[in-house]
Coordinates of C-alpha atoms in Angstrom, one line a residue:
Chain A
M1 CA 18.3 16.0 -3.9
R2 CA 15.0 13.3 -2.8
F3 CA 17.7 11.3 -2.7
K4 CA 20.3 11.8 0.9
D5 CA 22.4 8.9 0.1
V6 CA 22.8 5.5 -0.7
F7 CA 21.1 3.7 1.9
S8 CA 18.3 5.2 -0.4
I9 CA 18.8 3.7 -3.3
I10 CA 20.5 0.1 -1.2
G11 CA 17.9 -0.8 1.8
P12 CA 16.0 -0.7 3.2
A13 CA 15.9 -3.5 4.2
M14 CA 12.5 -4.7 4.2
I15 CA 8.6 -7.4 4.2
G16 CA 8.1 -8.2 0.9
P17 CA 6.3 -7.3 -1.2
S18 CA 6.9 -3.6 -2.6
S19 CA 8.7 -1.2 -1.4
S20 CA 7.0 2.3 -1.6
H21 CA 3.2 0.3 -1.6
T22 CA 5.4 -1.9 1.4
A23 CA 8.5 -0.1 3.7
G24 CA 7.1 3.3 2.0
A25 CA 3.8 2.8 4.3
A26 CA 5.3 1.4 7.3
R27 CA 7.9 4.3 7.6
I28 CA 4.4 6.9 6.9
G29 CA 2.5 5.1 9.5
R30 CA 5.3 5.1 12.1
F31 CA 6.1 9.2 11.7
A32 CA 2.4 9.0 12.5
R33 CA 2.6 6.2 15.6
Q34 CA 5.6 8.5 17.6
L35 CA 4.8 11.6 16.0
F36 CA 1.2 11.4 18.3
G37 CA 3.9 9.6 21.2
A38 CA 1.2 6.8 21.7
A39 CA -0.7 4.1 20.2
P40 CA -3.6 5.5 19.0
E41 CA -7.4 4.1 19.9
E42 CA -8.2 4.6 16.4
A43 CA -7.0 5.4 12.9
D44 CA -8.8 5.8 10.1
I45 CA -6.1 5.7 7.6
T46 CA -7.3 7.0 3.6
F47 CA -5.4 5.7 0.3
Y48 CA -4.6 7.8 -2.9
G49 CA -3.9 7.2 -6.6
S50 CA -1.9 3.3 -6.9
F51 CA -2.5 3.4 -3.3
A52 CA -5.6 2.7 -3.4
A53 CA -6.8 1.0 -7.0
T54 CA -2.8 -1.6 -5.2
Y55 CA -3.4 -1.3 -1.0
E56 CA -4.5 -4.9 -1.1
G57 CA -2.3 -6.9 -2.7
H58 CA 0.6 -5.7 -2.3
G59 CA 0.2 -5.5 1.8
T60 CA -0.3 -1.8 2.3
D61 CA -2.2 -2.5 4.5
I62 CA -0.3 -4.5 6.0
A63 CA 2.1 -1.5 6.2
I64 CA 0.7 0.6 7.5
V65 CA -0.7 -0.6 10.9
G66 CA 2.5 -2.4 11.2
G67 CA 3.8 1.4 11.5
L68 CA 1.4 2.2 13.7
L69 CA 2.5 -0.5 16.0
D70 CA 6.3 1.8 15.9
W71 CA 7.8 -2.2 13.8
Q72 CA 10.2 -1.3 11.5
T73 CA 10.3 -2.4 7.5
D74 CA 12.4 -5.3 9.0
D75 CA 9.8 -6.6 11.7
P76 CA 9.2 -10.4 10.8
R77 CA 5.5 -9.3 12.6
I78 CA 4.9 -7.5 9.8
P79 CA 2.9 -10.3 7.8
N80 CA 0.0 -10.5 10.7
S81 CA 0.4 -7.4 11.9
L82 CA -3.6 -6.2 11.3
Q83 CA -4.9 -8.9 14.2
I84 CA -1.6 -7.6 17.0
A85 CA -3.5 -3.9 16.5
V86 CA -6.9 -5.5 16.7
E87 CA -5.0 -7.5 20.0
Q88 CA -3.2 -3.4 20.8
G89 CA -6.9 -2.4 21.6
I90 CA -6.7 -0.6 18.3
A91 CA -10.0 0.5 16.1
V92 CA -9.0 0.7 12.2
A93 CA -10.0 2.3 9.4
F94 CA -9.8 2.1 5.4
R95 CA -11.3 4.2 3.0
E96 CA -10.0 5.0 -0.7
G97 CA -9.9 9.3 -1.3
R98 CA -10.5 10.9 -4.2
G99 CA -9.0 13.8 -5.7
A100 CA -6.5 15.2 -6.7
F101 CA -2.8 14.4 -5.1
S102 CA 0.0 15.0 -6.6
H103 CA 2.0 12.3 -5.6
P104 CA 0.8 8.6 -6.4
N105 CA 1.0 6.7 -3.6
T106 CA -0.7 9.1 -1.3
A107 CA -1.9 8.6 2.7
K108 CA -3.6 10.6 5.0
L109 CA -3.7 8.6 9.0
L110 CA -5.9 10.4 11.6
L111 CA -5.3 9.3 14.7
R112 CA -7.3 9.6 17.7
S113 CA -7.9 8.7 21.1
Q114 CA -9.3 10.1 24.2
S115 CA -7.0 8.7 26.8
E116 CA -5.6 9.9 29.9
G117 CA -9.2 11.8 30.0
Q118 CA -8.0 14.3 26.7
A119 CA -9.1 14.4 23.1
R120 CA -6.4 13.5 21.5
E121 CA -6.3 14.2 17.7
L122 CA -3.4 13.8 15.2
A123 CA -3.1 14.1 10.9
V124 CA -0.7 13.0 8.8
T125 CA -0.4 12.5 5.9
G126 CA 2.7 11.3 3.7
T127 CA 3.6 10.2 -0.3
S128 CA 5.8 7.0 -0.1
I129 CA 8.2 8.4 -3.8
G130 CA 10.2 4.5 -3.9
G131 CA 12.0 1.9 -3.7
G132 CA 10.6 2.7 0.6
N133 CA 11.4 6.4 0.5
I134 CA 8.6 9.1 2.1
E135 CA 8.5 12.6 2.5
I136 CA 5.6 13.5 5.3
T137 CA 3.6 17.0 3.4
A138 CA 1.1 17.6 6.6
I139 CA 1.0 18.3 9.7
D140 CA -1.9 19.1 11.1
G141 CA -2.7 21.0 8.4
F142 CA 0.5 22.7 8.0
S143 CA 2.7 21.5 5.2
V144 CA 5.8 20.3 5.2
K145 CA 8.1 18.5 3.9
L146 CA 10.4 15.9 5.8
T147 CA 11.9 12.6 4.6
G148 CA 12.7 10.9 8.1
I149 CA 16.2 9.6 7.7
Y150 CA 16.9 12.1 10.2
P151 CA 15.0 12.9 14.1
T152 CA 13.3 14.9 13.1
L153 CA 11.4 17.5 16.0
V154 CA 7.8 18.4 15.6
I155 CA 7.4 22.4 18.0
R156 CA 4.0 23.7 17.8
H157 CA 3.8 26.5 18.7
K158 CA 2.3 31.0 18.2
D159 CA 3.8 32.3 15.3
W160 CA 5.8 35.6 17.8
T161 CA 8.8 37.0 16.9
G162 CA 11.7 34.9 18.2
V163 CA 10.6 32.1 19.5
V164 CA 12.5 30.1 15.9
A165 CA 15.0 32.2 16.6
S166 CA 15.1 30.3 21.0
V167 CA 15.0 26.9 19.7
T168 CA 18.4 27.5 17.6
D169 CA 19.8 29.0 20.0
V170 CA 19.0 25.4 21.8
M171 CA 20.7 23.4 18.6
R172 CA 23.9 26.2 19.0
R173 CA 24.8 25.7 22.2
S174 CA 24.6 21.5 22.0
R175 CA 26.3 21.6 18.8
T176 CA 24.0 19.9 17.2
N177 CA 23.4 20.9 14.0
I178 CA 20.6 21.1 11.2
A179 CA 20.5 19.7 7.7
F180 CA 17.2 20.2 7.2
M181 CA 13.6 22.9 8.5
S182 CA 10.4 24.5 7.8
V183 CA 7.7 27.2 9.4
D184 CA 4.4 27.8 8.0
R185 CA 1.6 29.6 9.8
K186 CA -1.9 28.8 10.2
G187 CA -2.3 32.6 10.1
R188 CA -0.3 35.8 11.0
S189 CA 0.8 35.6 15.1
G190 CA -1.4 32.3 14.7
D191 CA -0.6 28.4 15.1
A192 CA 2.2 27.7 13.6
L193 CA 4.3 24.4 13.2
T194 CA 8.6 24.3 12.6
V195 CA 10.2 21.5 12.2
L196 CA 14.0 20.4 12.2
E197 CA 16.0 17.8 10.2
L198 CA 18.7 17.5 12.6
D199 CA 22.3 15.3 12.2
S200 CA 22.4 14.2 15.1
P201 CA 20.2 12.6 17.3
I202 CA 18.9 14.9 21.0
T203 CA 18.3 14.3 24.6
E204 CA 14.8 14.6 26.7
A205 CA 16.4 17.4 28.3
L206 CA 17.2 19.7 25.9
I207 CA 13.7 18.6 24.8
A208 CA 12.0 19.4 27.5
E209 CA 14.7 22.9 27.0
I210 CA 12.5 23.2 23.8
G211 CA 9.2 22.6 25.4
Q212 CA 9.5 26.1 28.1
I213 CA 10.1 28.7 25.2
E214 CA 7.5 31.2 25.9
S215 CA 4.6 30.1 23.1
V216 CA 5.7 26.6 22.4
S217 CA 2.7 24.3 23.7
T218 CA 4.3 21.1 22.3
V219 CA 7.3 19.2 21.2
H220 CA 7.7 16.2 20.0
I221 CA 10.8 13.6 18.5
V222 CA 11.1 11.1 15.9
N223 CA 13.5 8.8 15.0
L224 CA 13.0 6.5 12.1
Q225 CA 16.6 5.4 11.9
E226 CA 15.7 3.4 15.6
A227 CA 14.0 -0.1 17.0
A228 CA 11.3 0.7 19.4
A229 CA 11.6 1.5 22.3
D230 CA 10.7 -2.1 24.3
E231 CA 8.5 -4.9 22.4
D232 CA 5.4 -3.4 23.3
G233 CA 6.2 0.1 20.9
I234 CA 5.4 2.3 23.5
S235 CA 7.4 5.2 22.2
T236 CA 9.4 7.3 25.0
N237 CA 11.4 10.1 23.1
T238 CA 8.4 12.3 23.7
Q239 CA 8.4 14.9 25.3
E240 CA 4.7 17.3 25.8
E241 CA 4.8 20.3 27.0
Q242 CA 1.8 22.6 28.6
P243 CA 2.1 25.9 28.5
Chain B
M1 CA 27.0 13.7 -2.3
N2 CA 30.0 16.3 -4.1
F3 CA 28.5 14.7 -7.7
R4 CA 24.8 14.6 -9.0
T5 CA 25.4 12.5 -13.2
L6 CA 27.1 10.1 -13.7
D7 CA 30.2 11.3 -15.5
E8 CA 31.1 13.5 -12.6
L9 CA 31.2 10.9 -10.9
S10 CA 33.1 9.0 -12.9
A11 CA 35.3 12.2 -13.2
L12 CA 35.6 12.4 -9.3
C13 CA 36.7 9.0 -8.7
E14 CA 39.5 9.1 -11.8
S15 CA 40.8 13.2 -10.0
R16 CA 41.3 11.1 -5.9
G17 CA 41.9 8.1 -7.6
L18 CA 39.6 5.4 -6.0
S19 CA 37.0 3.5 -7.3
I20 CA 33.4 3.9 -7.5
G21 CA 32.4 1.7 -3.7
K22 CA 35.6 3.4 -2.1
L23 CA 34.5 7.0 -3.2
M24 CA 31.1 6.1 -2.6
V25 CA 31.8 4.8 0.7
E26 CA 33.9 7.8 1.8
E27 CA 31.2 10.2 0.3
Q28 CA 28.4 8.2 2.5
S29 CA 30.2 8.7 6.2
A30 CA 31.1 12.2 4.8
E31 CA 27.0 12.6 4.0
S32 CA 25.8 11.1 7.4
G33 CA 28.6 12.2 10.3
R34 CA 28.7 8.4 10.8
D35 CA 31.7 6.0 10.8
A36 CA 32.7 5.1 7.6
G37 CA 33.4 1.6 8.7
L38 CA 30.3 1.7 10.9
E39 CA 28.5 2.4 6.7
F40 CA 30.3 -0.5 5.7
R41 CA 29.4 -2.8 8.0
T42 CA 25.3 -1.4 7.4
M43 CA 26.2 -2.8 3.7
A44 CA 27.9 -5.7 4.6
D45 CA 24.6 -7.5 6.9
Y46 CA 22.3 -6.8 3.3
F47 CA 24.9 -9.1 1.3
R48 CA 23.8 -11.3 3.9
I49 CA 20.2 -10.4 3.8
M50 CA 20.7 -11.3 0.1
K51 CA 22.6 -14.0 0.2
E52 CA 20.4 -15.9 2.9
A53 CA 17.3 -14.4 0.3
V54 CA 19.5 -16.5 -2.3
Q55 CA 19.9 -19.9 -0.3
R56 CA 16.5 -19.1 1.1
G57 CA 14.7 -18.3 -2.9
L58 CA 16.4 -21.9 -4.0
T59 CA 14.7 -23.8 -1.2
E60 CA 12.0 -23.2 0.4
D61 CA 8.2 -23.0 -0.5
T62 CA 8.1 -19.6 -2.3
T63 CA 4.4 -19.6 -3.4
S64 CA 2.4 -16.4 -3.0
R65 CA 0.4 -14.5 -0.9
S66 CA -1.5 -14.9 -4.0
G67 CA -1.4 -18.6 -4.9
L68 CA -0.4 -17.9 -8.5
T69 CA 3.9 -17.9 -8.1
G70 CA 7.1 -19.2 -6.8
R71 CA 9.4 -22.1 -7.0
D72 CA 10.3 -20.7 -10.6
A73 CA 14.2 -20.1 -9.5
Q74 CA 13.8 -24.0 -8.1
R75 CA 12.6 -25.0 -12.2
V76 CA 14.7 -23.2 -13.7
M77 CA 17.7 -24.8 -11.0
E78 CA 16.4 -28.4 -11.8
F79 CA 16.3 -28.1 -15.5
G80 CA 20.4 -26.7 -15.8
R81 CA 21.2 -29.1 -13.1
G82 CA 20.4 -31.0 -16.7
G83 CA 23.0 -29.3 -18.8
E84 CA 20.2 -27.4 -20.9
L85 CA 20.3 -24.3 -20.1
S86 CA 20.4 -22.5 -23.8
L87 CA 22.2 -18.8 -21.3
G88 CA 25.0 -21.8 -19.8
E89 CA 26.1 -22.3 -16.3
H90 CA 26.4 -18.6 -15.5
A91 CA 24.2 -16.3 -17.0
G92 CA 21.8 -19.3 -15.8
N93 CA 22.9 -19.3 -11.9
A94 CA 22.4 -15.1 -11.7
M95 CA 18.3 -15.6 -13.4
A96 CA 17.6 -18.0 -10.4
Y97 CA 19.1 -15.6 -8.1
A98 CA 17.4 -13.5 -9.8
L99 CA 14.2 -14.8 -9.5
A100 CA 14.7 -17.2 -6.5
V101 CA 15.3 -13.8 -4.9
S102 CA 12.2 -11.7 -5.9
E103 CA 10.1 -14.4 -5.3
I104 CA 10.6 -14.5 -1.5
N105 CA 10.3 -11.1 -1.9
A106 CA 6.5 -12.4 -3.0
S107 CA 6.3 -14.2 -0.6
M108 CA 6.3 -11.2 2.4
G109 CA 9.8 -12.7 3.3
R110 CA 12.6 -10.4 4.0
I111 CA 14.5 -8.9 0.9
I112 CA 16.9 -5.4 0.9
A113 CA 14.9 -2.9 -2.1
T114 CA 17.3 -2.3 -4.1
P115 CA 16.8 0.0 -5.8
T116 CA 12.7 -1.2 -5.0
A117 CA 11.7 -3.7 -3.7
G118 CA 10.0 -5.0 -7.5
S119 CA 13.7 -5.0 -8.5
C120 CA 15.2 -6.6 -5.5
G121 CA 17.0 -9.2 -6.9
I122 CA 18.5 -8.2 -9.7
I123 CA 21.4 -6.8 -7.7
P124 CA 21.7 -10.7 -5.9
G125 CA 21.6 -12.7 -8.3
V126 CA 24.1 -10.7 -10.7
F127 CA 26.8 -10.5 -7.2
V128 CA 25.7 -13.1 -5.4
S129 CA 26.1 -15.6 -8.9
S130 CA 28.6 -13.1 -9.4
Q131 CA 31.0 -13.7 -6.2
E132 CA 30.4 -17.4 -6.6
R133 CA 31.5 -17.9 -9.8
F134 CA 35.3 -15.5 -9.0
G135 CA 35.7 -16.1 -5.1
W136 CA 36.0 -13.0 -4.9
S137 CA 35.6 -11.9 -1.0
D138 CA 32.7 -10.7 0.3
E139 CA 34.5 -7.3 1.2
H140 CA 35.2 -6.9 -2.5
M141 CA 31.4 -7.4 -2.8
V142 CA 29.7 -5.1 -0.5
Y143 CA 32.4 -2.2 -2.5
G144 CA 30.0 -2.9 -5.7
L145 CA 27.1 -2.6 -3.4
F146 CA 28.3 1.1 -2.7
A147 CA 29.3 1.7 -6.5
A148 CA 26.2 0.3 -7.2
G149 CA 24.3 2.7 -4.6
A150 CA 26.4 5.5 -6.4
I151 CA 24.6 4.9 -10.2
G152 CA 21.3 4.0 -8.4
Y153 CA 21.7 7.8 -6.8
V154 CA 22.2 9.5 -9.6
I155 CA 19.7 7.5 -11.7
A156 CA 17.2 8.1 -9.1
N157 CA 17.7 12.1 -8.4
N158 CA 18.0 13.0 -11.7
S159 CA 14.4 10.3 -13.2
F160 CA 12.5 8.1 -10.6
V161 CA 13.0 4.4 -9.2
S162 CA 9.5 3.9 -8.4
G163 CA 7.2 2.3 -10.7
A164 CA 4.7 5.0 -9.7
E165 CA 6.2 7.9 -11.5
G166 CA 8.5 6.3 -14.0
G167 CA 7.0 2.2 -14.5
C168 CA 8.9 -0.9 -14.8
Q169 CA 11.7 1.1 -16.5
A170 CA 11.9 3.6 -13.7
E171 CA 12.7 0.1 -11.2
V172 CA 13.5 -2.7 -13.4
G173 CA 15.0 -0.6 -15.5
S174 CA 17.7 1.5 -12.7
A175 CA 18.5 -2.5 -11.7
I176 CA 20.1 -3.1 -15.0
G177 CA 22.4 0.3 -14.6
M178 CA 23.3 0.1 -11.2
A179 CA 23.6 -4.2 -11.5
A180 CA 25.8 -4.0 -15.2
G181 CA 28.0 -0.7 -14.2
A182 CA 29.2 -2.4 -10.7
L183 CA 29.9 -5.5 -12.7
V184 CA 31.9 -2.8 -14.6
E185 CA 33.6 -2.1 -11.2
L186 CA 34.4 -5.4 -9.7
R187 CA 36.2 -7.3 -12.9
G188 CA 38.1 -4.5 -12.8
G189 CA 36.7 -2.3 -15.5
T190 CA 37.7 1.0 -14.5
P191 CA 35.1 4.1 -13.8
K192 CA 34.1 5.1 -17.2
Q193 CA 33.6 1.5 -18.4
A194 CA 31.5 1.6 -15.5
M195 CA 29.6 4.1 -16.9
H196 CA 28.9 3.4 -20.1
A197 CA 27.2 -0.3 -19.4
V198 CA 24.8 2.4 -17.2
G199 CA 24.1 3.6 -20.4
L200 CA 23.5 0.5 -22.8
A201 CA 21.8 -0.9 -19.6
L202 CA 19.8 1.8 -19.8
K203 CA 18.9 1.8 -23.6
N204 CA 17.7 -1.5 -24.0
T205 CA 14.9 -0.6 -20.3
L206 CA 13.5 2.2 -22.0
G207 CA 9.7 2.9 -22.4
L208 CA 9.0 0.0 -20.3
I209 CA 5.6 -0.1 -18.4
C210 CA 4.8 -1.6 -14.4
D211 CA 1.8 -3.4 -15.1
P212 CA 1.2 -6.1 -12.1
V213 CA -1.6 -8.1 -13.2
G214 CA -4.5 -7.8 -9.2
G215 CA -1.4 -4.7 -8.4
L216 CA 1.2 -7.2 -7.1
V217 CA 4.1 -7.6 -7.6
E218 CA 4.0 -10.6 -8.6
I219 CA 3.4 -11.1 -12.9
P220 CA 5.4 -10.2 -14.5
C221 CA 7.9 -8.5 -11.7
I222 CA 9.2 -11.4 -11.0
V223 CA 10.6 -12.6 -14.6
R224 CA 11.5 -9.3 -15.4
N225 CA 14.2 -10.0 -12.6
G226 CA 15.6 -13.2 -14.4
F227 CA 15.3 -11.4 -17.5
G228 CA 17.1 -8.0 -16.0
S229 CA 19.9 -10.2 -14.3
V230 CA 20.9 -12.1 -17.0
T231 CA 20.6 -8.3 -19.4
A232 CA 23.3 -5.9 -16.4
L233 CA 25.9 -9.4 -17.2
A234 CA 25.7 -8.8 -20.8
A235 CA 26.3 -4.8 -20.8
A236 CA 29.2 -4.7 -18.7
D237 CA 30.7 -7.6 -20.6
M238 CA 29.9 -5.4 -23.4
A239 CA 31.4 -2.0 -21.6
L240 CA 34.7 -4.2 -20.3
A241 CA 35.3 -5.3 -24.5
G242 CA 35.6 -1.3 -25.4
V243 CA 31.5 -1.0 -26.0
R244 CA 30.6 3.3 -25.7
S245 CA 27.1 4.5 -24.8
V246 CA 26.9 6.4 -28.0
I247 CA 24.2 8.3 -26.4
P248 CA 25.9 9.9 -22.9
S249 CA 24.8 7.6 -19.9
D250 CA 23.6 11.5 -18.0
E251 CA 21.3 11.9 -21.2
V252 CA 19.7 8.2 -21.8
I253 CA 18.5 9.3 -17.8
Q254 CA 16.8 12.3 -19.0
V255 CA 15.4 10.1 -21.2
M256 CA 14.0 7.9 -18.9
L257 CA 12.5 10.8 -16.8
E258 CA 10.8 12.6 -20.9
V259 CA 9.6 8.8 -21.0
G260 CA 8.3 7.7 -17.5
S261 CA 6.5 11.6 -17.2
A262 CA 4.4 11.1 -20.6
M263 CA 3.9 7.0 -18.8
P264 CA -0.3 7.2 -18.7
E265 CA -1.1 7.0 -14.8
K266 CA -2.4 2.9 -16.9
H267 CA 1.1 2.0 -17.5
R268 CA 2.4 2.5 -14.0
E269 CA 1.5 0.5 -10.6
T270 CA -1.8 1.3 -11.3
A271 CA -3.5 -2.3 -12.6
G272 CA -5.1 -0.2 -14.8
G273 CA -4.0 -1.5 -18.4
G274 CA -1.3 -3.2 -19.6
L275 CA -0.4 -7.4 -19.1
A276 CA -3.0 -6.0 -15.7
Q277 CA -6.1 -5.6 -18.3
T278 CA -5.5 -8.6 -20.6
P279 CA -8.2 -11.3 -20.3
T280 CA -6.7 -13.2 -18.9
G281 CA -5.4 -10.5 -15.6
K282 CA -9.3 -9.5 -15.3
A283 CA -10.6 -12.3 -14.7
I284 CA -7.1 -13.0 -12.0
M285 CA -8.2 -10.6 -10.9
S286 CA -11.0 -11.3 -9.7
Q287 CA -10.8 -14.8 -8.6
L288 CA -8.3 -12.8 -6.4
R289 CA -10.9 -10.7 -4.8
K290 CA -13.6 -13.8 -4.8
K291 CA -10.6 -15.8 -2.5
K292 CA -11.4 -12.6 -0.1

């Protein structure tokens, strides 16, 4: 079932004019922002299909940048997002992509940051499937399939025996139910990405505990159902662990 | 959710002795794990936002960002005050309110996607005008929104609700079906009658392409919301009168999927065909580009 509940049909509350080109784009942008863990210094955004054909008219550019600022779909600041992004030091570039994507409304975001002496980069591909609902289809070259309607744990690790069992054991002990789960790897014993969509939010302590598991390099939580942690939109619900 | 088709939905309502709306509140609560009262309050908030959008669309300047549209709802209301509407007062109000919400959407105001922003006027148009006419409580209306959501859930998961995937039939068509079925229930019809209303309504929009001028959710989206609200009233009346959708509504949804899948890309929200590529549509598009 692509559409999971009543509020994926009636809802979201949003700033117009298009649920797929505006609200969906905002949610894709916000997913990328929360996964990145902070405001990026640079955001390269490529639109495909109907997104590429009509993004200016629909305000897709404005909405996706609103998402990068960690705003919800009905945030009244959305019409001014491009200006506010400049003020916050985020350099945004838009491109029109070519090539065959399986869905007509697709956006690819490349976020970069140099802060804290460490260069970081994140690539996220998402599609807007209608009514403001999204599917994130790729993270840094890993194939995923998630909707953003659940608190979502994104875990980078090595493709070693037992890692997934250790992660799910933390879930079992904390009585956190896993709604959906996917694993992808770049090669046998190579880099892997596990994504868990959860039925309930998870505590910082548990995120830290997962970060301690051998071979796990980073753990991020994305929760699009909650308003941003503070006015500056600095998301605090993220935790990184270096092995 | 314990149903995948409209047939299963109405059977479930009958076996559990519940209206579509009340069943959907329970199903939603079971799916989300949240308290039913909390889910109900979220929907009640959405209904308040719908009413606010109607009010704002009838009173504020709704000129869109492009300058192409605005204040059509107010024109219809003004014409109606002289007793001139062929539709009569009640259907006229539904039409004007639907235009009002769509115009708020086009001017980057706050709306509820039902199921999409392109079709956000139809359900508020039907619901808010019917509430005024029949004196229904907000609680009654919120259950009606859950009923509309249950119908939309089936349509969306068996077909589609975005113009980019399935054309305007998937957006405006789905919204009309949802509004028609919910109105049957609000007026005391059975779940079976509500499902007939969905099929009757959907049949009337099969094949409708998505061809927004300049790619904007303005022309023809706004007037299609106005028309859509009137069609929803008509479909609900037919179903309440005992008219049946001889082709079962679930089969009509499959036709929508078939037609939408076969629709050329230029007719699926790319502004590459239809009204968007008429001489006037193209002239508007090039003017918009120059303005930037």
